[in-house]
mmCIF file of C-alpha atoms in Angstrom:
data_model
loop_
_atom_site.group_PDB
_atom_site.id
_atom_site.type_symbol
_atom_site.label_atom_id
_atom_site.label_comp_id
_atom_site.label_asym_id
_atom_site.label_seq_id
_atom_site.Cartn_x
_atom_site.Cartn_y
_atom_site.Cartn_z
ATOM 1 C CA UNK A 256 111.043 184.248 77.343
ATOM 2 C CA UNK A 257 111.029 182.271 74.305
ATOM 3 C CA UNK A 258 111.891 183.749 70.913
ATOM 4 C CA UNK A 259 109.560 181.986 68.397
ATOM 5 C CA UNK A 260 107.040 184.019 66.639
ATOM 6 C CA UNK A 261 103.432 182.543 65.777
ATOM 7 C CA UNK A 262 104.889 179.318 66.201
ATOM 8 C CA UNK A 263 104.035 176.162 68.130
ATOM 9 C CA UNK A 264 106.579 173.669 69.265
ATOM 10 C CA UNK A 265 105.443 170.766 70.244
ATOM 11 C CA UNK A 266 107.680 168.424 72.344
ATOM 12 C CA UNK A 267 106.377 165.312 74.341
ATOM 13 C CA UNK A 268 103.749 166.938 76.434
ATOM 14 C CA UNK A 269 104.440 170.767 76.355
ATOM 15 C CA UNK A 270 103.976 173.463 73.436
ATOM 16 C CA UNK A 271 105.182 177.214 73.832
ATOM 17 C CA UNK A 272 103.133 179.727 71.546
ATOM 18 C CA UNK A 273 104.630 183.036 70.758
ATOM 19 C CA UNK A 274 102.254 186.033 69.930
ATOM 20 C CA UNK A 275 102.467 189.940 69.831
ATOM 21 C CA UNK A 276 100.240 191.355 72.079
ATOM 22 C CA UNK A 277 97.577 192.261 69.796
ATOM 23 C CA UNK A 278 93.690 191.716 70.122
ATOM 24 C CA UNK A 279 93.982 188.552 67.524
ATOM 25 C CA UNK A 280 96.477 186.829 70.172
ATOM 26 C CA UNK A 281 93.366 185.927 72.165
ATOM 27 C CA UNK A 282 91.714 184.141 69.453
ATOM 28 C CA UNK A 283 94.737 182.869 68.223
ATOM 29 C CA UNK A 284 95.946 181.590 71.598
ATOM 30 C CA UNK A 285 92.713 179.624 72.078
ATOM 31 C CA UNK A 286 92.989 177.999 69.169
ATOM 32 C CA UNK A 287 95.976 176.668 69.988
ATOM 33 C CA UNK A 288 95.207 175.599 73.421
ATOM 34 C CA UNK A 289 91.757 174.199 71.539
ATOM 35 C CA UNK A 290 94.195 172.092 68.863
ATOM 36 C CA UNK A 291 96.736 171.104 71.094
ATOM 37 C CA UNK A 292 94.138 169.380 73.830
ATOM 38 C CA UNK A 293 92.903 167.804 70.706
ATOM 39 C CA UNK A 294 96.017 166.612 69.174
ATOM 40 C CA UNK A 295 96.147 164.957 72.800
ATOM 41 C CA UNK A 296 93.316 163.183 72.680
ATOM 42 C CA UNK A 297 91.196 165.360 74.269
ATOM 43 C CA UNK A 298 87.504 166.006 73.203
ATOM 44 C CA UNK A 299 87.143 169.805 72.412
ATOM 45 C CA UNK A 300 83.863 170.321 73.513
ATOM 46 C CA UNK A 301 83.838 168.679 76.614
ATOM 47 C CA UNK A 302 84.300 170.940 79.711
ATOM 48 C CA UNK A 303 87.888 170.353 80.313
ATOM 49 C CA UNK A 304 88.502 172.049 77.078
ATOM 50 C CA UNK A 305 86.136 174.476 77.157
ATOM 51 C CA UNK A 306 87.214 175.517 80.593
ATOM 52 C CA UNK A 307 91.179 175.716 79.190
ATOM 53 C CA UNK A 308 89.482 177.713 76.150
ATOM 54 C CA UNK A 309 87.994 180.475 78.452
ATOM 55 C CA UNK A 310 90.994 180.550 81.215
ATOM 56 C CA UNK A 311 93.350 181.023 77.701
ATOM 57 C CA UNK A 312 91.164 184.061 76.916
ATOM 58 C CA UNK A 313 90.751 185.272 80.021
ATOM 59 C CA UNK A 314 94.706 185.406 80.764
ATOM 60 C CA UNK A 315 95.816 186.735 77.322
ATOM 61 C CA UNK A 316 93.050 189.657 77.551
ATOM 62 C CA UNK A 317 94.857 190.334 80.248
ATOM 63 C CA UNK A 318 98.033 190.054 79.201
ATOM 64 C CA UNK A 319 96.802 191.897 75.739
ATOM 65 C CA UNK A 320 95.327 195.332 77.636
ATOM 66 C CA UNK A 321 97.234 195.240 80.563
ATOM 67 C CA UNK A 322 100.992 194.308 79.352
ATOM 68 C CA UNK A 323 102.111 194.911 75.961
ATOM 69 C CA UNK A 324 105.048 192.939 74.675
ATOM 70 C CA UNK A 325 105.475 189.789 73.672
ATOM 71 C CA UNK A 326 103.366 186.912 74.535
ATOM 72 C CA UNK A 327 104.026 183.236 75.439
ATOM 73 C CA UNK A 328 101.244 181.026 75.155
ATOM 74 C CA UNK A 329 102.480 177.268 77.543
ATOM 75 C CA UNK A 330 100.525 174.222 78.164
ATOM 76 C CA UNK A 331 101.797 171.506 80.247
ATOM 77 C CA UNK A 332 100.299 167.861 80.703
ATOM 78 C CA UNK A 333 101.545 166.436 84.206
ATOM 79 C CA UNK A 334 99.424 163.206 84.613
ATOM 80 C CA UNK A 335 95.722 164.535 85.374
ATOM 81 C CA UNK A 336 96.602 168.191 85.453
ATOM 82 C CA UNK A 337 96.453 170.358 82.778
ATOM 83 C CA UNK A 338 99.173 173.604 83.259
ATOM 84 C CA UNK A 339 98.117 176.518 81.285
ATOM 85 C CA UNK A 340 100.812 179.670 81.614
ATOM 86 C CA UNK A 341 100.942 183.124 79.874
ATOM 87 C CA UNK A 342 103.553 184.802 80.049
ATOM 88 C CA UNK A 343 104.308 188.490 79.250
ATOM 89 C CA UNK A 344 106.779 191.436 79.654
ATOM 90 C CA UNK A 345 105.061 193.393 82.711
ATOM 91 C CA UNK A 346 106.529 192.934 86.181
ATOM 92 C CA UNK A 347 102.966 194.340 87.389
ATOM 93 C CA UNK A 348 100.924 191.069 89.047
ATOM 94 C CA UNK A 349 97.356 191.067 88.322
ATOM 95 C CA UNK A 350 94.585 191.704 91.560
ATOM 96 C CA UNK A 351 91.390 190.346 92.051
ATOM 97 C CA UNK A 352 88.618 193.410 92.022
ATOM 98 C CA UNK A 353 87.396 194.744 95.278
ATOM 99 C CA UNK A 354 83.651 195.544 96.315
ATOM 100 C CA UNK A 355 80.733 194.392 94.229
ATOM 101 C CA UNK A 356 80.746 192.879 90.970
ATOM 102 C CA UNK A 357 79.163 195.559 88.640
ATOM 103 C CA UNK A 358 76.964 193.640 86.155
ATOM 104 C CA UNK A 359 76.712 196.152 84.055
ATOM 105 C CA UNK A 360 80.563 196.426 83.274
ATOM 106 C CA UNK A 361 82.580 195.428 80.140
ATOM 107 C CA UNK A 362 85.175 194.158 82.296
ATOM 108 C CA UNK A 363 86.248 192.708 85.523
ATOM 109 C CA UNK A 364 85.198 189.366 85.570
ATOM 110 C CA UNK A 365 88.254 187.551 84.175
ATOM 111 C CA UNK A 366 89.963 186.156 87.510
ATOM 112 C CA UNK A 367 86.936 185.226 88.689
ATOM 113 C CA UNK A 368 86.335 183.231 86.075
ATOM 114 C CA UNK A 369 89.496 181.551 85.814
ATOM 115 C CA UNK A 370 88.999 181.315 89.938
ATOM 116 C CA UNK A 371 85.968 179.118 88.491
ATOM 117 C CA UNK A 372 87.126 176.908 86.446
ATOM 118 C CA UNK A 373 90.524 176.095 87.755
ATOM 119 C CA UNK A 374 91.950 173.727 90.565
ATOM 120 C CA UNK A 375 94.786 176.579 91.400
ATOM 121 C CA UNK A 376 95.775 179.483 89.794
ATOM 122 C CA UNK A 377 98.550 182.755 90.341
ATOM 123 C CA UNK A 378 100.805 184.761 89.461
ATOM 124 C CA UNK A 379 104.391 185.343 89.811
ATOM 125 C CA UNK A 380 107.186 187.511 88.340
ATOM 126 C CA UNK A 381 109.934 186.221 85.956
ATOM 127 C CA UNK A 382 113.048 187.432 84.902
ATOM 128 C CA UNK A 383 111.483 189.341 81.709
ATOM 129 C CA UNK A 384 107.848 190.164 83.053
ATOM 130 C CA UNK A 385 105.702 187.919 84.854
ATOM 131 C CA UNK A 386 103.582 184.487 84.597
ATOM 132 C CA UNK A 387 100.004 184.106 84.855
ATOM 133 C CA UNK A 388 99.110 180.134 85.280
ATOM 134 C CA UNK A 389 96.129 177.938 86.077
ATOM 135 C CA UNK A 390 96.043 174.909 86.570
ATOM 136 C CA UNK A 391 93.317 172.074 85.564
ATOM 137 C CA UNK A 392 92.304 168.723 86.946
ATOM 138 C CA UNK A 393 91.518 166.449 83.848
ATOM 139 C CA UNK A 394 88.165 164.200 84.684
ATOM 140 C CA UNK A 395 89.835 160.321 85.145
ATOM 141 C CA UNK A 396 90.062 158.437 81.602
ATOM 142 C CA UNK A 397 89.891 162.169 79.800
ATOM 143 C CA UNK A 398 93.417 161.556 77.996
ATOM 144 C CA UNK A 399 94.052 157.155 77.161
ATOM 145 C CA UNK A 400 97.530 156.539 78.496
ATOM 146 C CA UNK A 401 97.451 160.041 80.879
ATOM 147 C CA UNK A 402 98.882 158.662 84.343
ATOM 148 C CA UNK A 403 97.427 160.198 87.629
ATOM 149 C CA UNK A 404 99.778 162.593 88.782
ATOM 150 C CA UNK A 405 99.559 161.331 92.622
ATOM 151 C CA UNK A 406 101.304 164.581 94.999
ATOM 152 C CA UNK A 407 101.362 166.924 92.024
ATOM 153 C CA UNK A 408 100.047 169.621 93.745
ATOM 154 C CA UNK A 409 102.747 168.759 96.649
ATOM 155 C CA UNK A 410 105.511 170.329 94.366
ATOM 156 C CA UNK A 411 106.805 173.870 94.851
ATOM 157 C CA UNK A 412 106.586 175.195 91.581
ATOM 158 C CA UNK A 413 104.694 178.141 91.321
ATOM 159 C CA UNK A 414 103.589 181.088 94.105
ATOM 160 C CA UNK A 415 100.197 181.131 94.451
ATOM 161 C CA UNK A 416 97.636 184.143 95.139
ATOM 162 C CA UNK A 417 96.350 184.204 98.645
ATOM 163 C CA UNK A 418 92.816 182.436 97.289
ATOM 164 C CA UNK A 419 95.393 179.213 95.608
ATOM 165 C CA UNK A 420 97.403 178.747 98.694
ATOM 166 C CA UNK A 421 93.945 178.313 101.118
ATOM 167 C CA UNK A 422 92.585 175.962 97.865
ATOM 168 C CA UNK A 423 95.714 174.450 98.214
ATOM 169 C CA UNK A 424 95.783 173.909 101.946
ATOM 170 C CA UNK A 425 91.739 172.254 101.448
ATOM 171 C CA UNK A 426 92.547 169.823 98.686
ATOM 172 C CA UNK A 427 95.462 168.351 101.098
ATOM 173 C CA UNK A 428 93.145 168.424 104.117
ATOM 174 C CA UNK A 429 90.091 166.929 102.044
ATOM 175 C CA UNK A 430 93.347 163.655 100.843
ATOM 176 C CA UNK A 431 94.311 163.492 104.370
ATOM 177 C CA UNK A 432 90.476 162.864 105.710
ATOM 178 C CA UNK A 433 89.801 159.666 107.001
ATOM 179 C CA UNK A 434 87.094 158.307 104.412
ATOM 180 C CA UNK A 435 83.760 157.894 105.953
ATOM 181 C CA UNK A 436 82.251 154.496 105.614
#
């Protein structure tokens, strides 16, 4: 894991962000995910960057009650799709909740929402804890100069959650279709 404290570094199209795993890393980490997008050219407000705003919360509340250590805050711009990855020092992956949602509870809606609002999303285990990572198709025209990243989702490069890999297996079955007409 990466050793900079409260730090971004910025290089081409990727910034890390250390943080301790305190309750101010989840404000903290959205602001940077919220300054970065905009130091790439992308509109705050618009729903591409509110949706990486609210998956950045969701994963570092997570990663904040469930994890401890230290936290890595990554965002990756391949083309269209917007990589989002928090890392932390837990080997323990996260689960979806069973049953019904309970509406009246203070938590357990934060996969689900990240389930929401991104093209693919998982978890897998590193060598010092684990990654949690979502991934985000960017609207065409969203960045100037952002090429389409054509078979991105093709590479092997994370392991996705039982719910990614049948996403996964639609989107290529949806590009595959003949188009009607």
């Amino acid at each position: 894991m990466p050793d900079q404290t409260d730090r971004p570094i910025a290089r081409a199209e990727r910034t890390l962000l250390s943080l301790p795993a305190t309750p101010s890393a989840v404000r903290r980490g959205r602001d940077h995910v919220r300054d970065t997008l905009r130091s790439w050219g992308l509109v705050p407000d618009d729903e591409p960057a509110s949706a990486a705003a609210l998956i950045a919360s969701e994963l570092l509340t997570n990663a904040v009650r469930h994890a401890g250590g230290p936290l890595v805050v990554c965002l990756d711009l391949d083309g269209d799709r917007l990589i989002l990855e928090v890392h932390d020092t837990s080997p323990e992956l996260p689960g979806a909740r069973r049953g019904p949602l309970d509406t009246c509870a203070e938590d357990g809606r934060g996969l689900t929402l990240v389930d929401a609002y991104s093209h693919a999303h998982g978890a897998e285990r590193t060598a010092t804890g684990k990654r949690c990572w979502a991934v985000l198709t960017l609207p065409p025209g969203a960045l100037p100069g952002a090429p389409r990243a054509a078979g991105y989702m093709d590479v092997v490069r994370w392991v996705a959650e039982p719910a990614g890999v049948a996403l996964l297996a639609e989107a290529a079955e949806v590009r595959q279709a003949p188009a009607a007409g």
